Amino acid sequence: MNAPGRQDTFRSDFRVVGTSPVRPDGIDKVTGKALYGPDFVAPGMLAGAILRSPHPHARIRAIDTRAAEALAGVKAVVTGRDFPQASADEIAIGEAEGNAADLAHNCMAQGKVLYEGHAVAAVAATTREIAEAALRLIVVDYELLPHVTGLEEALLPGAPVLHEGLLTKGCKPAEAKPNAAARQALNRGDPAAALAGAAKVVSRRFVTAPVHQGYIEPHACVALWNTDGQAQIWASSQGHFMIRELTAAILQIPQANIRVTPLEIGGGFGGKTKVYLEPVAMLLSRKAGRPVRLTMSRGEVFRATGPAPGSIIDIRLGAQADGTLAGVEMEFWYNCGAFPGGDALYGVTMAVGHYRLADADITGWDVLSNMPSTAAYRAPGAPQTTFAVESCIDELAQQLGLDPLEMRLKNAVRQGDPGLFGLPHGNVGYIECLEAAKAHPHWTAPLKPGEGRGIAGGLWMNYGGPSTAQVSVADDGSVLVTEGSPDIGGSRASMAIMAAETLGLPYDKVRVTIADTSSIGYSMVTGGSRTTFATGRAVIAAAEGALAELVKRAALIWGVEADEVAWQDGMARCSTGDHAGETLTLAAIAAQAGVTGGPISAEASLNAQGWLPGFAVHICDTAVDTETGHVAITRYTAVQDVGRAIHRDYVEGQLQGGATQGIGWALNEAYLWNAAGLMDNAGFLDYRVPVASDLPMIDTVLVEVPNPHHPYGVKGVGEAPIVPPLAAVANSVSRATGVRMQQLPLAPDRVFAAVNAARG
């Protein structure tokens, strides 16, 4: 739907933008022909395997690999001693920051293991069976150390310390707590005074568990490090340039010495924006002189890669009698795992960014513990704090006797309001999303006995950043787009759509290739909802460059000046002289490229600016069986400001997928550690994600408030859909039961206990 009350200055007569053509890689993926990381085979390839710690915290006194090295068929063994001393200088890691030293330590333990599953040694052998047999021959002498996996316990005086000498970023040493890696803060106005004068104040503690991104394909790669120092890596990831950058930093070699080829990716959602295997495979290959493949098992994925952090959130939120939000005080802690570099910054900035709230004091902490170091998960850090804020708004609306949607409308940010970092908001659409939710039949549909209805809003900042693309025209008139952003959500189709729209061509005349790191200029990771915006801008700029060259070539063919030629409907049209009114198709121009100047192509590299945040509003109905605590989702609607939907089906799919993942986070997903610090549910049988039979059809409403900084109005859409579901589900269950739900997941035993505790 178009945004109500907005004057849309963008074209609405697009030929291809806004349609839903068949995805170019779809057939190969549904028939099993697509090449993923675990599928790739290189000539002479060895099988790799990794020995992982059975302990959550221990000092490595010695590692004896002699028996493993002597086993027939073993070609290489590496341990932490084989890694160079990497730099502790900060570098970008996906959507966060960190340093090469910590990354190297996470890839292979050096001195200490910090979580169950931490890699301690790796083997390359002629078969997987031999490699695994060799692992059993490696003897590791551990000195067991006390461990801590809980947030509150990690901060206590005397808690086991993961990193001696750790300096807490963002606070004075006297303010630091044990294992606190970073402090982030947002302070404005006088929230204490605002809360003191509020008509109602809600004070609550909210708790969430660490959760997994749930991608289907495990981490996998093949590496070949030649004797001349040149290396090749084939991998599934959200950014092959990221793999090149981080692997080079860990191994201290020039980035130009590594060529990374992207394979298809079976899901990522932020969880594949780090390196875990690639540096290890590189070292094994250098020792063995042959390519090496490493593939994680599902248990390794759970135990050794990054989940989203669990959280504890203390919040006080106040409102005036008419529903105007008065002020907020919030302090929260995120469990960021074994190494610094968490989501607290995003938790701080996204918590109340969708509301006009002048008085706020929000402090967030990244806290270390003996669990895998966390990674991004779709709007990293935002769902947890939004859960707290939106739950409190719902409770305030109940106490004030107000409609919870109307209360949000009263406080929603508008164009021109101060944005997340102080600058005025541009063309934002939160008001439009709330109005669309209000107008949707779901909002006013009658509820059945035992059902509750919850609503929640949220936002994600989105991003732009560096991208490169090339557009080249073949002599038959077909067009190839070459770019450097892995396709994790249909970006091949969206790039083809934008190139076709710019050139005036049918969609099926454009093909998109994702090039390796030696074949195209740099593009940052596919993450942060940046790809369609930023790489799309690069594709459009390259297409415009190719179009200008086509016009120039047509002018040469006609013998006129370039300004006498216009490009209309996918062809050149001469406006003056003897050839006035004549046209040349793209194919006709391309066929003469050899005599008019050579190949027709253009490349664009840019650092895309002008991104705008995405806002979402979700409505959730639940039916709660108070005798068992079971919660069933009976109806769900996701509304979002998408800027302009380039491929409508994909955009709807992003909203449905994000909502599904958020529902899983709210109802049944959680990492579970036992008293020994070991994970009890490292597999999809015990870590249960929602499946189709768990959910109703998720309705979607696309609100289009175009971004004027993109030729086709694009805003990122992939992150915001996971932000509201935690609160929408919890608010629905709270309304159904009459008990405010403060801890996720809302598993049957937890809901049953909360309901019965309220009954007394």
PDB file of C-alpha atoms in Angstrom, residues 41 73 113 145 243 252 257 304 357 365 371 419 538 579 597 620 630 632 662 676 684 689 702 738 753 755:
ATOM      1  CA  VAL A  41      35.422 -30.193  -4.264  1.00  0.00           C
ATOM      2  CA  GLY A  73      46.900 -40.655   5.732  1.00  0.00           C
ATOM      3  CA  VAL A 113      39.839 -22.537  26.100  1.00  0.00           C
ATOM      4  CA  LEU A 145      39.272 -23.424  35.648  1.00  0.00           C
ATOM      5  CA  ILE A 243      36.622 -13.408   4.701  1.00  0.00           C
ATOM      6  CA  GLN A 252      49.240 -11.447   8.726  1.00  0.00           C
ATOM      7  CA  ASN A 257      47.365 -12.731  -1.754  1.00  0.00           C
ATOM      8  CA  ALA A 304      31.364 -22.981  18.415  1.00  0.00           C
ATOM      9  CA  LEU A 357      10.990  10.881  24.098  1.00  0.00           C
ATOM     10  CA  TRP A 365      26.817  -3.461  28.995  1.00  0.00           C
ATOM     11  CA  MET A 371      29.820 -19.400  25.960  1.00  0.00           C
ATOM     12  CA  GLY A 419      16.897  10.755  14.817  1.00  0.00           C
ATOM     13  CA  ALA A 538      26.221   0.895  -7.443  1.00  0.00           C
ATOM     14  CA  HIS A 579      17.972  10.285 -38.833  1.00  0.00           C
ATOM     15  CA  GLY A 597      34.987   1.960 -29.756  1.00  0.00           C
ATOM     16  CA  CYS A 620      -0.227 -10.948  17.211  1.00  0.00           C
ATOM     17  CA  HIS A 630       0.873 -23.951  25.793  1.00  0.00           C
ATOM     18  CA  ALA A 632      -0.573 -21.030  19.993  1.00  0.00           C
ATOM     19  CA  GLY A 662      11.045 -13.526  16.328  1.00  0.00           C
ATOM     20  CA  ALA A 676      28.971 -28.001  34.121  1.00  0.00           C
ATOM     21  CA  PHE A 684      17.585 -28.890  15.947  1.00  0.00           C
ATOM     22  CA  VAL A 689      12.753 -23.510  15.709  1.00  0.00           C
ATOM     23  CA  LEU A 702       3.980  -3.070   2.683  1.00  0.00           C
ATOM     24  CA  GLY A 738      -3.771 -11.217  32.702  1.00  0.00           C
ATOM     25  CA  ALA A 753       4.100 -21.216  36.455  1.00  0.00           C
ATOM     26  CA  VAL A 755      -0.344 -18.025  35.599  1.00  0.00           C
TER      27      VAL A 755
END
